[in-house]
Amino acid sequence: MANKDIVELGKKNYMSNYSQFPIAIKSGKGIVLTDEDGKEYLDFVAGIAVNALGYGNEDEKKALFSVIESGVFHTSNLYYNSHAVHAAAMLNELAGSEEVFFCNSGAEANEAALKMARKYGSAKGKSVIISFQHSFHGRTYGAVTVTGQDKYHKGFAPMLPDVVYGEFNNLDSVKALADEHTAAIIVEPLQGEGGIIPAQPEFLTGLRKIADEHDALLIFDEVQCGLGRTGKPFCFQHYGIKPDIMTLAKAIGGGLPMGAAVAFTKAKGIFSPGDHAATFGGNVASSALAEVVLSKLPELSKSVEINGEYLGKKLDEIVEKYPELCISARGMGYMRGIELKINPRDVISECMKNGLLVCSAGYTVLRFIPPLIATKEDIDKAIAIVDKSLAALS
Ligand SMILES: *Cc1c(COP(=O)(O)O)cnc(C)c1O
């Protein structure tokens, strides 16, 4: 089928909760995607920071084929499966954490973290969760409540009670909110959907201190910034501190749905049998791909650390060349953005026409989140297309 027929069928049958671009993806190889009309795109979106190993990775294919051969795609959590326990062991090893709960998405990982926070607090008579303005934690009720952006709440009141919002990168705003009622602080070490805003080191270490002073849990949402994207296996590893809970999703399942809530020492043992569950959590196929992704993480992180610097430098050059369209570039590793003076959607459409997929973050930021396997040559190709596209919009 052609792009336009698929788009038409989608428009007729989907709910209209997305504003989708009018192409349908058919296949992929490396970091190049092909649509149903045969047009190729260099992919700097990676399915929104999901497809870390790009497309057609041989190890991922082998892992999936072995699951297919076994005949068992799902076991439930009434029983163990080898892939999920190995993935959990690898996660704990890489993060220095103690326990893992597997689920199916970022929102679900954050729901688990929030329930852990409330259970931890309930024994101590406290329930308040501090979150941040411009944050994004997902669309389920708990996750969307701690998402500190009005546009995600509008029309869906009432939200979860006992959630308050501090100002990101402003420790005083948190000190003013934290007290003996604080059960947890939830924060993205590098805000994604809110506009690619890195936390200042003093801010994160300060949050660690505040959480400790009030016996509250510190939750890092690394759903987007974790798993090699910033040039270390986990973003918190840049800062010399650890959270009590870390949430993951997006890249962990190699393109299959998967999320995880990871507990460090202080949050160990909060859940008892019956407290929480997910039927599909630790699904055989997702976990088999997670083993592949996690096994490659140390090596991938190193290349992202180096190439990410290069991407940052190239984006700075773009900002300098188009001062009438761009304000500044920021980010870490392979999670970067350019704050624009024009609507990102215009740039995205022009880039798409020229064979590059990029996306936005918020209303003003053009976001670059390529597969972690992207090379310097890929960056050069992408930047050439951004350059050409901005020239056309000047
Ligand atoms: C994408 C995202 C989520 C939500 O993940 P879903 O899998 O869409 O539920 C949560 N937190 C952050 C930081 C994200 O980027």
Coordinates of C-alpha atoms and ligand atoms in Angstrom, one line a residue:
M1 CA 0.0 0.0 0.0
A2 CA 1.1 3.6 -0.6
N3 CA 1.7 6.1 2.2
K4 CA -1.4 8.0 1.4
D5 CA -3.7 4.9 1.5
I6 CA -2.3 3.9 4.9
V7 CA -2.6 7.4 6.2
E8 CA -6.2 7.6 5.1
L9 CA -7.1 4.3 6.7
G10 CA -5.4 5.4 9.9
K11 CA -7.3 8.7 10.0
K12 CA -10.6 6.9 9.4
N13 CA -10.0 4.3 12.2
Y14 CA -7.8 5.8 14.9
M15 CA -8.8 8.1 17.7
S16 CA -7.4 11.5 17.0
N17 CA -5.1 11.8 20.0
Y18 CA -1.9 12.1 17.8
S19 CA -0.9 14.6 15.2
Q20 CA 0.9 12.3 12.8
F21 CA 3.1 13.0 9.9
P22 CA 1.7 11.6 6.6
I23 CA 4.1 8.8 6.0
A24 CA 4.1 5.1 7.0
I25 CA 7.3 3.3 7.8
K26 CA 7.9 0.0 6.1
S27 CA 11.4 -1.2 6.8
G28 CA 14.8 -0.2 8.2
K29 CA 18.5 -1.1 8.0
G30 CA 21.1 0.5 10.2
I31 CA 19.8 4.0 10.9
V32 CA 18.0 4.3 7.6
L33 CA 14.2 3.9 7.4
T34 CA 12.2 3.3 4.2
D35 CA 8.5 4.4 3.9
E36 CA 5.8 2.7 2.0
D37 CA 6.5 4.8 -1.1
G38 CA 10.1 3.7 -1.1
K39 CA 11.5 7.0 0.2
E40 CA 14.5 6.7 2.5
Y41 CA 15.2 8.7 5.7
L42 CA 18.2 9.1 8.0
D43 CA 16.6 8.5 11.4
F44 CA 17.4 10.9 14.2
V45 CA 14.3 10.1 16.1
A46 CA 14.8 6.4 16.8
G47 CA 11.1 5.8 17.5
I48 CA 11.5 8.5 20.3
A49 CA 14.7 7.3 21.9
V50 CA 13.7 3.7 21.6
N51 CA 15.7 2.0 18.8
A52 CA 19.2 2.2 20.3
L53 CA 20.6 -0.4 18.0
G54 CA 18.9 0.9 14.9
Y55 CA 17.2 -1.5 12.6
G56 CA 18.0 -5.0 11.5
N57 CA 20.6 -5.7 14.2
E58 CA 21.8 -9.3 13.8
D59 CA 22.0 -10.0 17.5
E60 CA 18.5 -8.7 18.1
K61 CA 17.2 -10.8 15.2
K62 CA 19.0 -13.9 16.6
A63 CA 17.6 -13.4 20.1
L64 CA 14.1 -12.9 18.7
F65 CA 14.4 -16.0 16.4
S66 CA 15.4 -18.1 19.4
V67 CA 12.3 -17.0 21.3
I68 CA 10.2 -17.8 18.2
E69 CA 11.8 -21.3 18.1
S70 CA 11.1 -21.9 21.8
G71 CA 7.4 -21.4 21.1
V72 CA 6.9 -19.4 24.3
F73 CA 6.5 -15.7 24.0
H74 CA 4.9 -15.2 27.4
T75 CA 5.0 -17.0 30.7
S76 CA 3.2 -14.6 33.2
N77 CA 4.9 -13.9 36.5
L78 CA 3.6 -17.0 38.1
Y79 CA 6.9 -18.6 36.8
Y80 CA 10.4 -17.4 36.1
N81 CA 12.0 -17.1 32.6
S82 CA 15.7 -17.1 31.9
H83 CA 15.7 -14.0 29.7
A84 CA 14.0 -11.7 32.3
V85 CA 16.1 -12.8 35.2
H86 CA 19.3 -12.3 33.2
A87 CA 18.1 -8.9 32.1
A88 CA 17.4 -8.0 35.8
A89 CA 20.8 -9.2 36.8
M90 CA 22.5 -7.2 34.1
L91 CA 20.6 -4.0 35.1
N92 CA 21.6 -4.3 38.7
E93 CA 25.2 -4.9 37.7
L94 CA 25.2 -1.9 35.4
A95 CA 23.4 0.5 37.7
G96 CA 24.7 -0.7 41.1
S97 CA 21.1 -1.3 42.1
E98 CA 19.5 -4.2 44.1
E99 CA 16.1 -5.1 42.7
V100 CA 14.1 -4.8 39.5
F101 CA 10.4 -4.7 38.7
F102 CA 9.6 -5.2 35.0
C103 CA 6.6 -3.7 33.3
N104 CA 5.7 -2.5 29.8
S105 CA 6.1 1.3 29.5
G106 CA 7.6 4.4 31.0
A107 CA 4.3 5.5 32.6
E108 CA 3.9 2.1 34.2
A109 CA 7.5 2.2 35.5
N110 CA 6.7 5.5 37.1
E111 CA 3.4 4.2 38.5
A112 CA 5.4 1.5 40.2
A113 CA 7.9 4.1 41.6
L114 CA 5.0 6.3 42.9
K115 CA 3.3 3.3 44.6
M116 CA 6.7 2.4 46.2
A117 CA 7.0 6.0 47.4
R118 CA 3.5 6.0 48.9
K119 CA 4.0 2.6 50.5
Y120 CA 7.4 3.7 51.9
G121 CA 5.7 6.9 53.3
S122 CA 2.6 5.2 54.6
A123 CA 4.6 3.5 57.4
K124 CA 5.9 6.9 58.4
G125 CA 2.6 8.8 58.0
K126 CA 3.7 10.8 54.9
S127 CA 2.5 10.9 51.3
V128 CA 3.6 14.1 49.5
I129 CA 5.5 13.7 46.3
I130 CA 7.6 16.6 45.0
S131 CA 7.8 16.9 41.2
F132 CA 9.0 19.6 38.8
Q133 CA 7.7 22.1 36.3
H134 CA 8.3 21.2 32.7
S135 CA 8.8 17.5 33.7
F136 CA 7.3 14.6 31.8
H137 CA 6.6 11.2 33.3
G138 CA 3.8 9.7 31.2
R139 CA 0.1 9.7 30.6
T140 CA -1.5 7.4 33.2
Y141 CA -3.1 9.2 36.1
G142 CA -0.2 9.0 38.6
A143 CA 2.4 9.7 35.9
V144 CA 0.5 12.6 34.4
T145 CA -0.1 14.1 37.8
V146 CA 3.6 14.3 38.5
T147 CA 4.1 15.7 35.0
G148 CA 4.5 19.4 35.8
Q149 CA 2.9 20.8 32.7
D150 CA -0.7 22.2 32.6
K151 CA -1.3 21.2 29.0
Y152 CA -1.2 17.5 30.0
H153 CA -3.7 18.1 32.9
K154 CA -6.3 20.2 31.1
G155 CA -9.6 18.5 31.0
F156 CA -8.6 15.6 33.1
A157 CA -9.1 16.8 36.7
P158 CA -9.0 15.8 39.4
M159 CA -5.4 14.7 39.5
L160 CA -3.8 12.5 42.2
P161 CA -3.7 14.3 45.6
D162 CA -0.5 15.3 47.5
V163 CA 1.7 16.2 44.6
V164 CA 3.5 19.5 44.6
Y165 CA 5.8 21.1 41.9
G166 CA 9.2 22.7 42.4
E167 CA 11.1 24.7 39.8
F168 CA 13.7 22.6 37.9
N169 CA 17.3 23.7 38.7
N170 CA 16.1 25.8 41.6
L171 CA 17.0 24.1 44.9
D172 CA 15.5 26.8 47.0
S173 CA 12.1 26.0 45.5
V174 CA 12.5 22.4 46.7
K175 CA 13.7 23.4 50.2
A176 CA 10.5 25.5 50.5
L177 CA 8.3 22.5 49.7
A178 CA 10.2 19.7 51.5
D179 CA 9.2 18.8 55.1
E180 CA 8.3 15.8 57.3
H181 CA 5.4 15.0 54.9
T182 CA 7.6 14.5 51.9
A183 CA 7.6 10.8 50.8
A184 CA 9.5 11.2 47.5
I185 CA 11.1 13.6 45.0
I186 CA 10.7 12.6 41.3
V187 CA 12.9 14.2 38.7
E188 CA 14.4 13.6 35.2
P189 CA 18.1 14.2 35.4
L190 CA 17.8 15.5 31.9
Q191 CA 14.4 16.7 31.1
G192 CA 13.2 15.4 27.7
E193 CA 9.7 16.3 26.6
G194 CA 10.0 19.6 28.6
G195 CA 12.6 20.9 26.1
I196 CA 16.0 19.0 26.6
I197 CA 17.0 20.7 29.8
P198 CA 20.0 19.1 31.8
A199 CA 20.0 19.3 35.5
Q200 CA 22.8 21.3 37.0
P201 CA 25.1 19.1 39.1
E202 CA 24.5 21.1 42.3
F203 CA 20.8 20.7 41.7
L204 CA 20.9 16.9 41.6
T205 CA 23.3 16.5 44.5
G206 CA 21.2 19.1 46.4
L207 CA 18.1 17.0 45.8
R208 CA 19.9 13.9 47.1
K209 CA 20.7 15.8 50.3
I210 CA 17.1 17.1 50.8
A211 CA 15.7 13.6 50.2
D212 CA 18.1 12.2 52.9
E213 CA 17.3 15.0 55.4
H214 CA 13.6 14.3 55.2
D215 CA 13.8 10.5 54.8
A216 CA 12.2 10.7 51.4
L217 CA 12.9 8.6 48.4
L218 CA 14.7 10.1 45.4
I219 CA 13.3 8.9 42.1
F220 CA 15.2 9.5 38.9
D221 CA 13.1 9.1 35.8
E222 CA 15.6 7.9 33.2
V223 CA 13.0 6.6 30.8
Q224 CA 14.4 8.8 28.1
C225 CA 17.9 9.9 29.3
G226 CA 19.0 6.4 30.6
L227 CA 20.5 3.4 28.8
G228 CA 23.5 5.0 27.2
R229 CA 21.8 8.0 25.7
T230 CA 23.9 10.6 27.5
G231 CA 27.2 8.7 27.1
K232 CA 27.1 6.6 30.3
P233 CA 24.9 3.6 30.9
F234 CA 22.7 5.8 33.1
C235 CA 22.5 9.6 33.3
F236 CA 22.9 9.7 37.1
Q237 CA 26.4 8.3 36.6
H238 CA 27.6 11.7 35.4
Y239 CA 26.8 13.2 38.8
G240 CA 28.5 11.0 41.5
I241 CA 25.2 10.2 43.3
K242 CA 22.6 7.5 43.2
P243 CA 18.8 7.6 43.3
D244 CA 16.8 5.3 45.5
I245 CA 14.6 4.3 42.6
M246 CA 15.3 4.7 38.9
T247 CA 12.7 4.2 36.2
L248 CA 13.5 3.0 32.6
A249 CA 11.6 2.2 29.4
K250 CA 12.0 3.4 25.8
A251 CA 15.3 1.8 24.7
I252 CA 15.3 -1.2 27.2
G253 CA 13.3 -3.6 25.1
G254 CA 15.1 -3.1 21.8
G255 CA 11.8 -1.9 20.2
L256 CA 9.5 -4.2 22.1
P257 CA 7.4 -2.7 24.9
M258 CA 9.2 -2.9 28.2
G259 CA 9.7 -0.7 31.3
A260 CA 11.5 -1.2 34.6
A261 CA 11.5 0.3 38.1
V262 CA 14.9 -0.3 39.7
A263 CA 15.4 -0.1 43.5
F264 CA 18.7 0.9 45.2
T265 CA 19.5 0.0 48.8
K266 CA 17.1 2.4 50.6
A267 CA 14.1 1.3 48.4
K268 CA 14.9 -2.4 48.6
G269 CA 12.1 -4.7 49.9
I270 CA 9.3 -2.1 49.8
F271 CA 7.0 -4.3 47.7
S272 CA 5.8 -7.6 49.2
P273 CA 3.9 -10.4 47.3
G274 CA 0.6 -9.0 46.1
D275 CA 1.6 -5.3 46.3
H276 CA 2.1 -4.7 42.6
A277 CA 2.0 -6.6 39.3
A278 CA 2.0 -6.5 35.5
T279 CA 0.8 -9.5 33.5
F280 CA 3.2 -8.8 30.7
G281 CA 6.1 -7.6 32.9
G282 CA 9.3 -9.5 32.1
N283 CA 7.8 -10.8 28.9
V284 CA 10.0 -13.4 27.2
A285 CA 10.5 -11.6 23.9
S286 CA 11.0 -8.1 25.3
S287 CA 13.5 -9.5 27.9
A288 CA 15.4 -11.4 25.2
L289 CA 15.9 -8.1 23.4
A290 CA 16.7 -6.4 26.7
E291 CA 19.6 -8.8 27.2
V292 CA 21.0 -7.8 23.8
V293 CA 20.7 -4.1 24.5
L294 CA 22.1 -4.3 28.0
S295 CA 25.1 -6.5 26.9
K296 CA 26.1 -3.8 24.4
L297 CA 25.5 -0.8 26.8
P298 CA 29.1 -0.3 28.1
E299 CA 30.6 -0.2 24.6
L300 CA 27.7 1.9 23.1
S301 CA 27.9 4.4 26.0
K302 CA 31.6 5.1 25.2
S303 CA 30.9 5.8 21.5
V304 CA 28.0 8.0 22.4
E305 CA 30.2 10.0 24.8
I306 CA 32.6 10.7 22.0
N307 CA 30.2 11.2 19.1
G308 CA 27.7 13.1 21.3
E309 CA 30.3 15.8 21.8
Y310 CA 30.7 16.0 18.1
L311 CA 26.9 16.3 17.6
G312 CA 26.8 19.1 20.2
K313 CA 29.6 21.0 18.4
K314 CA 27.8 20.6 15.0
L315 CA 24.5 21.9 16.5
D316 CA 26.3 24.9 18.0
E317 CA 27.6 25.7 14.5
I318 CA 24.1 25.5 13.1
V319 CA 22.8 27.9 15.8
E320 CA 25.7 30.3 14.9
K321 CA 24.9 30.1 11.2
Y322 CA 21.2 30.8 11.6
P323 CA 20.8 33.3 14.4
E324 CA 17.5 34.5 12.9
L325 CA 16.0 31.0 13.4
C326 CA 17.9 29.5 16.3
I327 CA 18.4 30.6 19.9
S328 CA 20.8 28.0 21.4
A329 CA 21.7 24.3 21.4
R330 CA 21.9 22.1 24.6
G331 CA 21.8 18.5 25.8
M332 CA 24.1 15.6 26.5
G333 CA 25.4 12.7 24.4
Y334 CA 22.8 11.7 21.9
M335 CA 19.9 13.6 23.6
R336 CA 20.2 17.2 22.2
G337 CA 18.0 20.0 21.1
I338 CA 18.0 23.4 19.4
E339 CA 15.7 26.0 20.8
L340 CA 14.1 27.7 17.8
K341 CA 12.5 31.1 17.1
I342 CA 10.1 29.3 14.7
N343 CA 7.8 26.4 15.0
P344 CA 9.8 23.2 15.1
R345 CA 7.1 21.5 13.0
D346 CA 8.2 23.6 10.0
V347 CA 11.8 22.5 10.3
I348 CA 10.7 18.9 10.9
S349 CA 8.6 18.9 7.7
E350 CA 11.4 20.4 5.6
C351 CA 13.9 17.9 7.0
M352 CA 11.5 15.1 6.2
K353 CA 11.2 16.3 2.6
N354 CA 15.0 16.3 2.5
G355 CA 15.3 12.7 3.9
L356 CA 15.9 13.3 7.6
L357 CA 13.6 12.4 10.5
V358 CA 13.9 14.7 13.5
C359 CA 11.2 15.6 16.1
S360 CA 10.3 18.3 18.6
A361 CA 10.4 18.6 22.4
G362 CA 7.8 21.0 23.7
Y363 CA 6.7 23.9 21.4
T364 CA 10.1 25.4 20.7
V365 CA 12.8 22.8 20.6
L366 CA 14.0 20.7 17.7
R367 CA 15.2 17.4 19.2
F368 CA 18.0 15.0 18.1
I369 CA 17.8 11.5 19.5
P370 CA 19.4 9.2 17.0
P371 CA 20.0 5.5 17.5
L372 CA 23.1 5.0 19.7
I373 CA 24.9 3.3 16.8
A374 CA 24.9 6.6 14.7
T375 CA 28.4 7.5 13.6
K376 CA 30.2 10.8 13.0
E377 CA 29.5 10.3 9.3
D378 CA 25.8 9.9 10.0
I379 CA 25.9 13.1 12.1
D380 CA 27.6 14.9 9.1
K381 CA 24.8 13.7 6.8
A382 CA 22.1 14.8 9.2
I383 CA 23.6 18.2 9.8
A384 CA 23.9 18.8 6.1
I385 CA 20.2 18.2 5.8
V386 CA 19.4 20.4 8.8
D387 CA 21.6 23.1 7.2
K388 CA 19.8 22.8 3.8
S389 CA 16.4 22.8 5.5
L390 CA 17.0 25.9 7.6
A391 CA 18.4 27.7 4.6
A392 CA 15.1 27.0 2.8
L393 CA 13.2 28.5 5.7
S394 CA 15.4 31.6 6.1
Ligands
LIG1 C1 8.5 8.8 27.3 C2 8.7 9.1 28.7 C3 7.8 8.6 29.7 C4 6.6 7.8 29.3 O1 6.9 6.6 28.7 P1 5.7 5.7 28.0 O2 6.4 4.5 27.6 O3 5.2 6.5 26.8 O4 4.7 5.5 29.0 C5 8.1 8.8 31.0 N1 9.1 9.6 31.4 C6 10.0 10.1 30.5 C7 11.1 10.9 30.9 C8 9.7 9.9 29.1 O5 10.6 10.5 28.2

